[in-house]
Amino acid sequence: MSELIRRVVLLALLVCLVRGDDPFLTEPPDYIKECKIADKNFVNCSTQSIQQLFDKLNDGIPGLTSIKSFDPFHLNRIRISQGNSNAINLKVELANIKIFGFGHTKVLESLVFKKDYSWKTTFTLPVMKLQGDYSLFGRILLIPLNGHGQVFLDAENMTVTMHTKTRLYSKGGFTFYNVTNCRVDFKMDGLKSYFSNLFNGNKQLEDSTNKFFNDNWRMLADALYTVITQTIEDILLDVLKKIFHFIPANYFVSDIPTPEQLYGKTKPKPK
Ligand SMILES: *[C@@H]1O[C@H](CO)[C@@H](O)[C@H](O)[C@H]1NC(C)=O
Ligand SMILES: *[C@@H]1O[C@H](CO)[C@@H](O)[C@H](O)[C@H]1NC(C)=O
Ligand SMILES: *[C@@H]1O[C@H](CO)[C@@H](O)[C@H](O)[C@H]1NC(C)=O
């Protein structure tokens, strides 16, 4: 009897350890390709590997439960104040945001810089749709706005360039990426938009303004540039942080240095 209790307690302890706050992979996953940064086809290999990672994110990375859903992706809130120029002078808040399309990401190029293990990643999103609640105050394309309602944005053929900063750290005998910063810029081939209730129920003005935005989508895309980049950065930073605390960097770059090799030994503080 006491032997049974001992075993149950032992088992419970083991499960706690394995299911601790910060579980991570200790076997190379079959869904990504290991690449050697010293090889001359590294960029080609790394591009394929990151493509496979994006593809896998779609059905969920086994064991990584903190990413609930990638496509659609949910964001609670984004607040932006921007500009003081004639074209843009805007306060925007988005809430209950759903973004569709990251599941169809096509990775064009994945660069990793040996100097500091930062990355430059270029990818396209054939479609990216955003829907959510908006409130905005200010001017877009000289039109004074002060409304709140629902927004739909539909961007076509987005090309995104992502600049990611990392800091290497050691865990369980592996090197990991701590993704510390993610900045994006983008261009697109088209933007359809719809804002409900732009003028507190003045339907005629709302319709003509929505039509105006669609006819002048390039100017609208410029006006909303910060809102859109912020949205994409928030999504990617969140997802990348979770992935790279979970999957050792060694499984992406097999010859990655240890933090000590890259940064040098941290000197003890002078007494
Ligand atoms: C990598 O190289 C192979 C063969 O040269 C080529 O077929 C493939 O399209 C390349 N992949 C990428 C992502 O550049
Ligand atoms: C990752 O970096 C953040 C600062 O950006 C720091 O607060 C955090 O402790 C780091 N995590 C690890 C595991 O090194
Ligand atoms: C998006 O890209 C595809 C493939 O290159 C092209 O056929 C389509 O016309 C593009 N869409 C727009 C709005 O330019």
PDB file of C-alpha atoms and ligand atoms in Angstrom:
ATOM      1  CA  MET A   1       0.000   0.000   0.000  1.00  0.00           C
ATOM      2  CA  SER A   2       2.663   2.496   1.022  1.00  0.00           C
ATOM      3  CA  GLU A   3       4.647   1.431  -2.029  1.00  0.00           C
ATOM      4  CA  LEU A   4       1.660   2.389  -4.189  1.00  0.00           C
ATOM      5  CA  ILE A   5       1.382   5.802  -2.534  1.00  0.00           C
ATOM      6  CA  ARG A   6       5.106   6.332  -2.995  1.00  0.00           C
ATOM      7  CA  ARG A   7       4.752   5.545  -6.695  1.00  0.00           C
ATOM      8  CA  VAL A   8       1.774   7.840  -7.117  1.00  0.00           C
ATOM      9  CA  VAL A   9       3.660  10.664  -5.418  1.00  0.00           C
ATOM     10  CA  LEU A  10       6.723  10.012  -7.571  1.00  0.00           C
ATOM     11  CA  LEU A  11       4.617   9.977 -10.718  1.00  0.00           C
ATOM     12  CA  ALA A  12       2.880  13.222  -9.739  1.00  0.00           C
ATOM     13  CA  LEU A  13       6.265  14.851  -9.151  1.00  0.00           C
ATOM     14  CA  LEU A  14       7.525  13.678 -12.537  1.00  0.00           C
ATOM     15  CA  VAL A  15       4.468  15.033 -14.354  1.00  0.00           C
ATOM     16  CA  CYS A  16       4.907  18.385 -12.597  1.00  0.00           C
ATOM     17  CA  LEU A  17       8.490  18.559 -13.746  1.00  0.00           C
ATOM     18  CA  VAL A  18       7.659  17.646 -17.322  1.00  0.00           C
ATOM     19  CA  ARG A  19       4.644  19.937 -17.377  1.00  0.00           C
ATOM     20  CA  GLY A  20       6.476  22.797 -15.682  1.00  0.00           C
ATOM     21  CA  ASP A  21       5.978  26.419 -16.712  1.00  0.00           C
ATOM     22  CA  ASP A  22       8.552  26.217 -19.401  1.00  0.00           C
ATOM     23  CA  PRO A  23       8.507  22.894 -21.264  1.00  0.00           C
ATOM     24  CA  PHE A  24      10.733  22.582 -24.327  1.00  0.00           C
ATOM     25  CA  LEU A  25      11.671  20.047 -26.981  1.00  0.00           C
ATOM     26  CA  THR A  26      14.636  17.779 -26.352  1.00  0.00           C
ATOM     27  CA  GLU A  27      14.351  15.754 -29.571  1.00  0.00           C
ATOM     28  CA  PRO A  28      14.656  17.311 -33.034  1.00  0.00           C
ATOM     29  CA  PRO A  29      11.139  17.699 -34.530  1.00  0.00           C
ATOM     30  CA  ASP A  30      10.616  16.125 -37.969  1.00  0.00           C
ATOM     31  CA  TYR A  31       8.802  19.201 -39.311  1.00  0.00           C
ATOM     32  CA  ILE A  32      11.816  21.496 -39.544  1.00  0.00           C
ATOM     33  CA  LYS A  33      15.080  21.200 -41.378  1.00  0.00           C
ATOM     34  CA  GLU A  34      18.404  21.582 -39.574  1.00  0.00           C
ATOM     35  CA  CYS A  35      20.730  23.917 -41.420  1.00  0.00           C
ATOM     36  CA  LYS A  36      24.400  24.790 -41.026  1.00  0.00           C
ATOM     37  CA  ILE A  37      25.149  28.484 -41.088  1.00  0.00           C
ATOM     38  CA  ALA A  38      28.680  27.661 -42.293  1.00  0.00           C
ATOM     39  CA  ASP A  39      27.246  26.021 -45.456  1.00  0.00           C
ATOM     40  CA  LYS A  40      26.943  28.123 -48.562  1.00  0.00           C
ATOM     41  CA  ASN A  41      23.359  27.009 -49.212  1.00  0.00           C
ATOM     42  CA  PHE A  42      22.314  28.086 -45.720  1.00  0.00           C
ATOM     43  CA  VAL A  43      19.813  30.697 -46.917  1.00  0.00           C
ATOM     44  CA  ASN A  44      18.073  28.207 -49.161  1.00  0.00           C
ATOM     45  CA  CYS A  45      17.948  25.618 -46.361  1.00  0.00           C
ATOM     46  CA  SER A  46      16.821  28.113 -43.732  1.00  0.00           C
ATOM     47  CA  THR A  47      14.101  29.455 -46.038  1.00  0.00           C
ATOM     48  CA  GLN A  48      12.695  25.933 -46.412  1.00  0.00           C
ATOM     49  CA  SER A  49      12.948  25.322 -42.688  1.00  0.00           C
ATOM     50  CA  ILE A  50      11.051  28.491 -41.752  1.00  0.00           C
ATOM     51  CA  GLN A  51       8.444  27.668 -44.417  1.00  0.00           C
ATOM     52  CA  GLN A  52       7.953  24.259 -42.795  1.00  0.00           C
ATOM     53  CA  LEU A  53       7.615  25.933 -39.406  1.00  0.00           C
ATOM     54  CA  PHE A  54       4.879  28.272 -40.692  1.00  0.00           C
ATOM     55  CA  ASP A  55       3.095  25.307 -42.314  1.00  0.00           C
ATOM     56  CA  LYS A  56       3.223  23.390 -39.040  1.00  0.00           C
ATOM     57  CA  LEU A  57       1.874  26.366 -37.069  1.00  0.00           C
ATOM     58  CA  ASN A  58      -1.314  25.947 -39.029  1.00  0.00           C
ATOM     59  CA  ASP A  59      -2.229  22.629 -37.419  1.00  0.00           C
ATOM     60  CA  GLY A  60      -0.433  23.505 -34.194  1.00  0.00           C
ATOM     61  CA  ILE A  61       3.028  22.614 -32.953  1.00  0.00           C
ATOM     62  CA  PRO A  62       2.683  19.476 -30.797  1.00  0.00           C
ATOM     63  CA  GLY A  63       3.354  20.308 -27.152  1.00  0.00           C
ATOM     64  CA  LEU A  64       3.188  24.058 -27.639  1.00  0.00           C
ATOM     65  CA  THR A  65      -0.213  24.812 -26.177  1.00  0.00           C
ATOM     66  CA  SER A  66       0.335  28.529 -25.553  1.00  0.00           C
ATOM     67  CA  ILE A  67      -0.402  29.328 -29.208  1.00  0.00           C
ATOM     68  CA  LYS A  68      -4.147  28.778 -29.246  1.00  0.00           C
ATOM     69  CA  SER A  69      -4.780  29.590 -32.880  1.00  0.00           C
ATOM     70  CA  PHE A  70      -2.586  30.962 -35.637  1.00  0.00           C
ATOM     71  CA  ASP A  71      -5.151  31.403 -38.395  1.00  0.00           C
ATOM     72  CA  PRO A  72      -7.301  33.171 -37.394  1.00  0.00           C
ATOM     73  CA  PHE A  73      -5.109  34.916 -34.873  1.00  0.00           C
ATOM     74  CA  HIS A  74      -6.784  36.812 -32.018  1.00  0.00           C
ATOM     75  CA  LEU A  75      -5.548  40.075 -30.559  1.00  0.00           C
ATOM     76  CA  ASN A  76      -7.274  41.890 -27.738  1.00  0.00           C
ATOM     77  CA  ARG A  77      -6.400  45.476 -28.380  1.00  0.00           C
ATOM     78  CA  ILE A  78      -4.209  47.833 -30.369  1.00  0.00           C
ATOM     79  CA  ARG A  79      -3.948  51.570 -29.725  1.00  0.00           C
ATOM     80  CA  ILE A  80      -2.204  53.963 -32.072  1.00  0.00           C
ATOM     81  CA  SER A  81      -1.769  57.722 -32.061  1.00  0.00           C
ATOM     82  CA  GLN A  82      -0.025  59.006 -35.076  1.00  0.00           C
ATOM     83  CA  GLY A  83       0.926  61.977 -37.114  1.00  0.00           C
ATOM     84  CA  ASN A  84       0.336  65.617 -37.069  1.00  0.00           C
ATOM     85  CA  SER A  85       0.580  66.177 -40.777  1.00  0.00           C
ATOM     86  CA  ASN A  86      -2.192  67.196 -43.107  1.00  0.00           C
ATOM     87  CA  ALA A  87      -2.844  63.720 -44.448  1.00  0.00           C
ATOM     88  CA  ILE A  88      -2.628  61.845 -41.181  1.00  0.00           C
ATOM     89  CA  ASN A  89      -3.737  62.901 -37.775  1.00  0.00           C
ATOM     90  CA  LEU A  90      -5.281  59.949 -36.161  1.00  0.00           C
ATOM     91  CA  LYS A  91      -6.071  58.109 -32.959  1.00  0.00           C
ATOM     92  CA  VAL A  92      -7.147  54.546 -33.655  1.00  0.00           C
ATOM     93  CA  GLU A  93      -8.136  51.806 -31.296  1.00  0.00           C
ATOM     94  CA  LEU A  94      -8.911  48.279 -32.438  1.00  0.00           C
ATOM     95  CA  ALA A  95     -10.377  45.641 -30.130  1.00  0.00           C
ATOM     96  CA  ASN A  96     -11.481  42.002 -30.398  1.00  0.00           C
ATOM     97  CA  ILE A  97      -9.351  41.660 -33.469  1.00  0.00           C
ATOM     98  CA  LYS A  98      -9.288  38.565 -35.656  1.00  0.00           C
ATOM     99  CA  ILE A  99      -6.673  38.243 -38.378  1.00  0.00           C
ATOM    100  CA  PHE A 100      -7.003  35.654 -41.114  1.00  0.00           C
ATOM    101  CA  GLY A 101      -4.332  34.607 -43.583  1.00  0.00           C
ATOM    102  CA  PHE A 102      -1.122  33.858 -41.680  1.00  0.00           C
ATOM    103  CA  GLY A 103      -1.714  30.174 -42.419  1.00  0.00           C
ATOM    104  CA  HIS A 104      -0.917  30.835 -46.076  1.00  0.00           C
ATOM    105  CA  THR A 105       2.406  32.528 -45.481  1.00  0.00           C
ATOM    106  CA  LYS A 106       4.943  31.896 -48.221  1.00  0.00           C
ATOM    107  CA  VAL A 107       8.498  32.418 -47.037  1.00  0.00           C
ATOM    108  CA  LEU A 108      10.671  34.016 -49.731  1.00  0.00           C
ATOM    109  CA  GLU A 109      13.918  34.349 -47.822  1.00  0.00           C
ATOM    110  CA  SER A 110      15.196  33.695 -44.317  1.00  0.00           C
ATOM    111  CA  LEU A 111      18.501  35.345 -43.475  1.00  0.00           C
ATOM    112  CA  VAL A 112      20.316  34.829 -40.175  1.00  0.00           C
ATOM    113  CA  PHE A 113      23.245  37.117 -39.359  1.00  0.00           C
ATOM    114  CA  LYS A 114      26.234  35.424 -37.735  1.00  0.00           C
ATOM    115  CA  LYS A 115      27.328  38.620 -36.018  1.00  0.00           C
ATOM    116  CA  ASP A 116      24.424  38.812 -33.568  1.00  0.00           C
ATOM    117  CA  TYR A 117      21.984  36.092 -34.699  1.00  0.00           C
ATOM    118  CA  SER A 118      19.402  38.636 -35.719  1.00  0.00           C
ATOM    119  CA  TRP A 119      17.196  37.680 -38.683  1.00  0.00           C
ATOM    120  CA  LYS A 120      15.762  39.243 -41.767  1.00  0.00           C
ATOM    121  CA  THR A 121      12.799  37.295 -43.085  1.00  0.00           C
ATOM    122  CA  THR A 122      10.773  38.117 -46.179  1.00  0.00           C
ATOM    123  CA  PHE A 123       7.409  36.495 -46.816  1.00  0.00           C
ATOM    124  CA  THR A 124       4.189  37.046 -48.683  1.00  0.00           C
ATOM    125  CA  LEU A 125       0.621  36.725 -47.529  1.00  0.00           C
ATOM    126  CA  PRO A 126      -1.683  36.239 -50.542  1.00  0.00           C
ATOM    127  CA  VAL A 127      -4.596  37.455 -48.412  1.00  0.00           C
ATOM    128  CA  MET A 128      -4.720  39.026 -45.015  1.00  0.00           C
ATOM    129  CA  LYS A 129      -8.107  39.877 -43.589  1.00  0.00           C
ATOM    130  CA  LEU A 130      -8.649  41.767 -40.377  1.00  0.00           C
ATOM    131  CA  GLN A 131     -11.905  42.279 -38.576  1.00  0.00           C
ATOM    132  CA  GLY A 132     -12.657  43.861 -35.261  1.00  0.00           C
ATOM    133  CA  ASP A 133     -14.174  46.758 -33.380  1.00  0.00           C
ATOM    134  CA  TYR A 134     -12.679  50.120 -34.120  1.00  0.00           C
ATOM    135  CA  SER A 135     -12.858  53.566 -32.728  1.00  0.00           C
ATOM    136  CA  LEU A 136     -11.125  56.395 -34.447  1.00  0.00           C
ATOM    137  CA  PHE A 137     -10.714  60.058 -33.955  1.00  0.00           C
ATOM    138  CA  GLY A 138      -8.893  62.427 -36.269  1.00  0.00           C
ATOM    139  CA  ARG A 139      -8.546  62.688 -40.006  1.00  0.00           C
ATOM    140  CA  ILE A 140      -7.857  60.213 -42.778  1.00  0.00           C
ATOM    141  CA  LEU A 141      -7.238  61.731 -46.225  1.00  0.00           C
ATOM    142  CA  LEU A 142      -8.484  65.064 -44.881  1.00  0.00           C
ATOM    143  CA  ILE A 143     -11.833  63.605 -43.833  1.00  0.00           C
ATOM    144  CA  PRO A 144     -12.644  64.387 -40.211  1.00  0.00           C
ATOM    145  CA  LEU A 145     -13.720  61.206 -38.434  1.00  0.00           C
ATOM    146  CA  ASN A 146     -15.038  60.468 -35.001  1.00  0.00           C
ATOM    147  CA  GLY A 147     -16.734  57.130 -34.943  1.00  0.00           C
ATOM    148  CA  HIS A 148     -16.771  53.617 -33.678  1.00  0.00           C
ATOM    149  CA  GLY A 149     -18.141  50.403 -35.096  1.00  0.00           C
ATOM    150  CA  GLN A 150     -16.789  47.432 -36.955  1.00  0.00           C
ATOM    151  CA  VAL A 151     -13.924  47.414 -39.399  1.00  0.00           C
ATOM    152  CA  PHE A 152     -13.018  44.965 -42.155  1.00  0.00           C
ATOM    153  CA  LEU A 153      -9.689  45.208 -43.929  1.00  0.00           C
ATOM    154  CA  ASP A 154      -8.702  42.920 -46.758  1.00  0.00           C
ATOM    155  CA  ALA A 155      -5.120  43.269 -47.961  1.00  0.00           C
ATOM    156  CA  GLU A 156      -4.038  41.535 -51.139  1.00  0.00           C
ATOM    157  CA  ASN A 157      -0.550  40.173 -51.904  1.00  0.00           C
ATOM    158  CA  MET A 158       1.204  41.600 -48.903  1.00  0.00           C
ATOM    159  CA  THR A 159       4.984  41.346 -48.929  1.00  0.00           C
ATOM    160  CA  VAL A 160       6.324  41.633 -45.405  1.00  0.00           C
ATOM    161  CA  THR A 161       9.938  42.134 -44.385  1.00  0.00           C
ATOM    162  CA  MET A 162      10.545  41.239 -40.774  1.00  0.00           C
ATOM    163  CA  HIS A 163      13.624  42.317 -38.801  1.00  0.00           C
ATOM    164  CA  THR A 164      14.020  40.288 -35.630  1.00  0.00           C
ATOM    165  CA  LYS A 165      16.460  40.817 -32.774  1.00  0.00           C
ATOM    166  CA  THR A 166      17.419  37.916 -30.563  1.00  0.00           C
ATOM    167  CA  ARG A 167      19.555  37.163 -27.538  1.00  0.00           C
ATOM    168  CA  LEU A 168      20.938  33.649 -27.214  1.00  0.00           C
ATOM    169  CA  TYR A 169      20.586  31.802 -23.911  1.00  0.00           C
ATOM    170  CA  SER A 170      21.283  28.282 -22.627  1.00  0.00           C
ATOM    171  CA  LYS A 171      18.688  25.839 -21.351  1.00  0.00           C
ATOM    172  CA  GLY A 172      19.052  22.100 -20.782  1.00  0.00           C
ATOM    173  CA  GLY A 173      22.293  21.928 -22.731  1.00  0.00           C
ATOM    174  CA  PHE A 174      20.833  23.672 -25.793  1.00  0.00           C
ATOM    175  CA  THR A 175      21.133  27.166 -27.208  1.00  0.00           C
ATOM    176  CA  PHE A 176      17.811  29.021 -27.441  1.00  0.00           C
ATOM    177  CA  TYR A 177      16.745  32.249 -29.107  1.00  0.00           C
ATOM    178  CA  ASN A 178      15.193  34.852 -26.850  1.00  0.00           C
ATOM    179  CA  VAL A 179      13.279  36.882 -29.432  1.00  0.00           C
ATOM    180  CA  THR A 180      13.458  40.400 -28.035  1.00  0.00           C
ATOM    181  CA  ASN A 181      12.230  42.637 -30.846  1.00  0.00           C
ATOM    182  CA  CYS A 182      10.375  42.359 -34.120  1.00  0.00           C
ATOM    183  CA  ARG A 183       9.901  45.178 -36.606  1.00  0.00           C
ATOM    184  CA  VAL A 184       8.138  44.860 -39.953  1.00  0.00           C
ATOM    185  CA  ASP A 185       7.565  46.850 -43.077  1.00  0.00           C
ATOM    186  CA  PHE A 186       5.268  45.842 -45.895  1.00  0.00           C
ATOM    187  CA  LYS A 187       3.821  46.630 -49.261  1.00  0.00           C
ATOM    188  CA  MET A 188       0.635  45.365 -50.840  1.00  0.00           C
ATOM    189  CA  ASP A 189      -1.183  45.175 -54.170  1.00  0.00           C
ATOM    190  CA  GLY A 190      -4.619  46.162 -52.932  1.00  0.00           C
ATOM    191  CA  LEU A 191      -6.635  47.058 -49.839  1.00  0.00           C
ATOM    192  CA  LYS A 192     -10.363  46.727 -49.512  1.00  0.00           C
ATOM    193  CA  SER A 193     -11.910  48.251 -46.430  1.00  0.00           C
ATOM    194  CA  TYR A 194     -15.219  48.763 -44.769  1.00  0.00           C
ATOM    195  CA  PHE A 195     -15.950  50.798 -41.659  1.00  0.00           C
ATOM    196  CA  SER A 196     -19.465  50.524 -40.202  1.00  0.00           C
ATOM    197  CA  ASN A 197     -21.048  53.433 -38.387  1.00  0.00           C
ATOM    198  CA  LEU A 198     -18.417  55.988 -39.403  1.00  0.00           C
ATOM    199  CA  PHE A 199     -20.680  58.978 -38.827  1.00  0.00           C
ATOM    200  CA  ASN A 200     -22.950  57.796 -36.037  1.00  0.00           C
ATOM    201  CA  GLY A 201     -25.574  56.378 -38.333  1.00  0.00           C
ATOM    202  CA  ASN A 202     -25.410  58.829 -41.243  1.00  0.00           C
ATOM    203  CA  LYS A 203     -25.614  56.044 -43.813  1.00  0.00           C
ATOM    204  CA  GLN A 204     -25.176  58.197 -46.896  1.00  0.00           C
ATOM    205  CA  LEU A 205     -21.998  59.848 -45.650  1.00  0.00           C
ATOM    206  CA  GLU A 206     -20.731  56.475 -44.423  1.00  0.00           C
ATOM    207  CA  ASP A 207     -21.269  54.842 -47.828  1.00  0.00           C
ATOM    208  CA  SER A 208     -19.625  57.641 -49.774  1.00  0.00           C
ATOM    209  CA  THR A 209     -16.645  57.704 -47.408  1.00  0.00           C
ATOM    210  CA  ASN A 210     -16.190  53.938 -47.621  1.00  0.00           C
ATOM    211  CA  LYS A 211     -16.309  54.195 -51.396  1.00  0.00           C
ATOM    212  CA  PHE A 212     -13.784  57.007 -51.297  1.00  0.00           C
ATOM    213  CA  PHE A 213     -11.423  54.883 -49.151  1.00  0.00           C
ATOM    214  CA  ASN A 214     -11.666  51.972 -51.594  1.00  0.00           C
ATOM    215  CA  ASP A 215     -11.107  54.189 -54.617  1.00  0.00           C
ATOM    216  CA  ASN A 216      -8.037  55.646 -52.897  1.00  0.00           C
ATOM    217  CA  TRP A 217      -6.778  52.501 -51.218  1.00  0.00           C
ATOM    218  CA  ARG A 218      -3.094  53.393 -51.555  1.00  0.00           C
ATOM    219  CA  MET A 219      -3.611  56.557 -49.572  1.00  0.00           C
ATOM    220  CA  LEU A 220      -5.677  54.675 -47.005  1.00  0.00           C
ATOM    221  CA  ALA A 221      -2.921  52.031 -46.723  1.00  0.00           C
ATOM    222  CA  ASP A 222      -0.412  54.834 -46.077  1.00  0.00           C
ATOM    223  CA  ALA A 223      -2.676  56.412 -43.475  1.00  0.00           C
ATOM    224  CA  LEU A 224      -3.138  53.085 -41.708  1.00  0.00           C
ATOM    225  CA  TYR A 225       0.510  52.018 -42.135  1.00  0.00           C
ATOM    226  CA  THR A 226       1.367  52.243 -38.451  1.00  0.00           C
ATOM    227  CA  VAL A 227      -1.811  50.468 -37.401  1.00  0.00           C
ATOM    228  CA  ILE A 228      -1.128  47.602 -39.781  1.00  0.00           C
ATOM    229  CA  THR A 229       2.587  47.218 -38.960  1.00  0.00           C
ATOM    230  CA  GLN A 230       1.814  47.333 -35.234  1.00  0.00           C
ATOM    231  CA  THR A 231      -0.797  44.592 -35.671  1.00  0.00           C
ATOM    232  CA  ILE A 232       1.594  42.329 -37.565  1.00  0.00           C
ATOM    233  CA  GLU A 233       4.457  43.011 -35.132  1.00  0.00           C
ATOM    234  CA  ASP A 234       2.285  42.188 -32.122  1.00  0.00           C
ATOM    235  CA  ILE A 235       1.249  38.876 -33.671  1.00  0.00           C
ATOM    236  CA  LEU A 236       4.707  37.832 -34.807  1.00  0.00           C
ATOM    237  CA  LEU A 237       6.520  38.832 -31.629  1.00  0.00           C
ATOM    238  CA  ASP A 238       4.065  36.862 -29.513  1.00  0.00           C
ATOM    239  CA  VAL A 239       4.233  33.773 -31.715  1.00  0.00           C
ATOM    240  CA  LEU A 240       8.010  33.858 -32.252  1.00  0.00           C
ATOM    241  CA  LYS A 241       8.754  34.276 -28.542  1.00  0.00           C
ATOM    242  CA  LYS A 242       6.645  31.214 -27.725  1.00  0.00           C
ATOM    243  CA  ILE A 243       8.094  29.060 -30.513  1.00  0.00           C
ATOM    244  CA  PHE A 244      11.720  29.853 -29.781  1.00  0.00           C
ATOM    245  CA  HIS A 245      11.473  29.356 -26.017  1.00  0.00           C
ATOM    246  CA  PHE A 246      10.075  25.919 -26.956  1.00  0.00           C
ATOM    247  CA  ILE A 247      12.284  24.720 -29.831  1.00  0.00           C
ATOM    248  CA  PRO A 248      16.068  24.860 -29.333  1.00  0.00           C
ATOM    249  CA  ALA A 249      17.854  27.074 -31.839  1.00  0.00           C
ATOM    250  CA  ASN A 250      20.186  24.115 -32.509  1.00  0.00           C
ATOM    251  CA  TYR A 251      17.335  22.406 -34.377  1.00  0.00           C
ATOM    252  CA  PHE A 252      17.275  25.321 -36.835  1.00  0.00           C
ATOM    253  CA  VAL A 253      20.983  26.155 -36.956  1.00  0.00           C
ATOM    254  CA  SER A 254      22.932  23.056 -35.992  1.00  0.00           C
ATOM    255  CA  ASP A 255      26.235  24.941 -35.686  1.00  0.00           C
ATOM    256  CA  ILE A 256      24.865  27.870 -33.660  1.00  0.00           C
ATOM    257  CA  PRO A 257      27.331  29.018 -30.984  1.00  0.00           C
ATOM    258  CA  THR A 258      26.600  28.913 -27.277  1.00  0.00           C
ATOM    259  CA  PRO A 259      25.876  32.307 -25.664  1.00  0.00           C
ATOM    260  CA  GLU A 260      29.366  32.196 -24.095  1.00  0.00           C
ATOM    261  CA  GLN A 261      30.953  31.625 -27.496  1.00  0.00           C
ATOM    262  CA  LEU A 262      28.987  34.486 -29.057  1.00  0.00           C
ATOM    263  CA  TYR A 263      29.072  37.096 -26.305  1.00  0.00           C
ATOM    264  CA  GLY A 264      32.123  35.957 -24.345  1.00  0.00           C
ATOM    265  CA  LYS A 265      32.082  34.978 -20.715  1.00  0.00           C
ATOM    266  CA  THR A 266      30.294  37.458 -18.481  1.00  0.00           C
ATOM    267  CA  LYS A 267      32.950  39.026 -16.291  1.00  0.00           C
ATOM    268  CA  PRO A 268      32.426  38.730 -12.555  1.00  0.00           C
ATOM    269  CA  LYS A 269      31.514  42.080 -11.015  1.00  0.00           C
ATOM    270  CA  PRO A 270      34.562  43.894  -9.592  1.00  0.00           C
ATOM    271  CA  LYS A 271      34.565  43.804  -5.816  1.00  0.00           C
TER     272      LYS A 271
HETATM  273  C1  LIG B   1      16.578  25.728 -52.859  1.00  0.00           C
HETATM  274  O1  LIG B   1      17.355  25.147 -53.896  1.00  0.00           O
HETATM  275  C2  LIG B   1      16.662  24.182 -54.662  1.00  0.00           C
HETATM  276  C3  LIG B   1      17.644  23.535 -55.628  1.00  0.00           C
HETATM  277  O2  LIG B   1      18.636  24.423 -56.049  1.00  0.00           O
HETATM  278  C4  LIG B   1      15.488  24.854 -55.375  1.00  0.00           C
HETATM  279  O3  LIG B   1      14.765  23.914 -56.129  1.00  0.00           O
HETATM  280  C5  LIG B   1      14.581  25.469 -54.345  1.00  0.00           C
HETATM  281  O4  LIG B   1      13.530  26.176 -54.972  1.00  0.00           O
HETATM  282  C6  LIG B   1      15.347  26.406 -53.445  1.00  0.00           C
HETATM  283  N1  LIG B   1      14.457  26.814 -52.356  1.00  0.00           N
HETATM  284  C7  LIG B   1      14.359  28.048 -51.929  1.00  0.00           C
HETATM  285  C8  LIG B   1      13.392  28.269 -50.813  1.00  0.00           C
HETATM  286  O5  LIG B   1      15.013  28.980 -52.387  1.00  0.00           O
HETATM  287  C1  LIG B   2      14.401  37.459 -22.667  1.00  0.00           C
HETATM  288  O1  LIG B   2      14.575  38.849 -22.803  1.00  0.00           O
HETATM  289  C2  LIG B   2      13.749  39.611 -21.937  1.00  0.00           C
HETATM  290  C3  LIG B   2      14.022  41.071 -22.207  1.00  0.00           C
HETATM  291  O2  LIG B   2      13.696  41.372 -23.525  1.00  0.00           O
HETATM  292  C4  LIG B   2      14.057  39.282 -20.500  1.00  0.00           C
HETATM  293  O3  LIG B   2      13.169  39.983 -19.668  1.00  0.00           O
HETATM  294  C5  LIG B   2      13.875  37.793 -20.276  1.00  0.00           C
HETATM  295  O4  LIG B   2      14.270  37.456 -18.963  1.00  0.00           O
HETATM  296  C6  LIG B   2      14.730  36.994 -21.262  1.00  0.00           C
HETATM  297  N1  LIG B   2      14.442  35.579 -21.114  1.00  0.00           N
HETATM  298  C7  LIG B   2      15.398  34.656 -21.079  1.00  0.00           C
HETATM  299  C8  LIG B   2      14.936  33.253 -20.916  1.00  0.00           C
HETATM  300  O5  LIG B   2      16.576  34.920 -21.215  1.00  0.00           O
HETATM  301  C1  LIG B   3      -1.709  39.220 -56.550  1.00  0.00           C
HETATM  302  O1  LIG B   3      -0.721  38.362 -57.068  1.00  0.00           O
HETATM  303  C2  LIG B   3      -1.202  37.438 -58.024  1.00  0.00           C
HETATM  304  C3  LIG B   3      -0.080  36.489 -58.378  1.00  0.00           C
HETATM  305  O2  LIG B   3       1.104  37.190 -58.622  1.00  0.00           O
HETATM  306  C4  LIG B   3      -1.753  38.203 -59.235  1.00  0.00           C
HETATM  307  O3  LIG B   3      -2.297  37.301 -60.183  1.00  0.00           O
HETATM  308  C5  LIG B   3      -2.846  39.175 -58.777  1.00  0.00           C
HETATM  309  O4  LIG B   3      -3.275  39.964 -59.844  1.00  0.00           O
HETATM  310  C6  LIG B   3      -2.306  40.076 -57.666  1.00  0.00           C
HETATM  311  N1  LIG B   3      -3.397  40.895 -57.134  1.00  0.00           N
HETATM  312  C7  LIG B   3      -3.436  42.230 -57.322  1.00  0.00           C
HETATM  313  C8  LIG B   3      -4.576  42.932 -56.678  1.00  0.00           C
HETATM  314  O5  LIG B   3      -2.581  42.837 -57.926  1.00  0.00           O
END
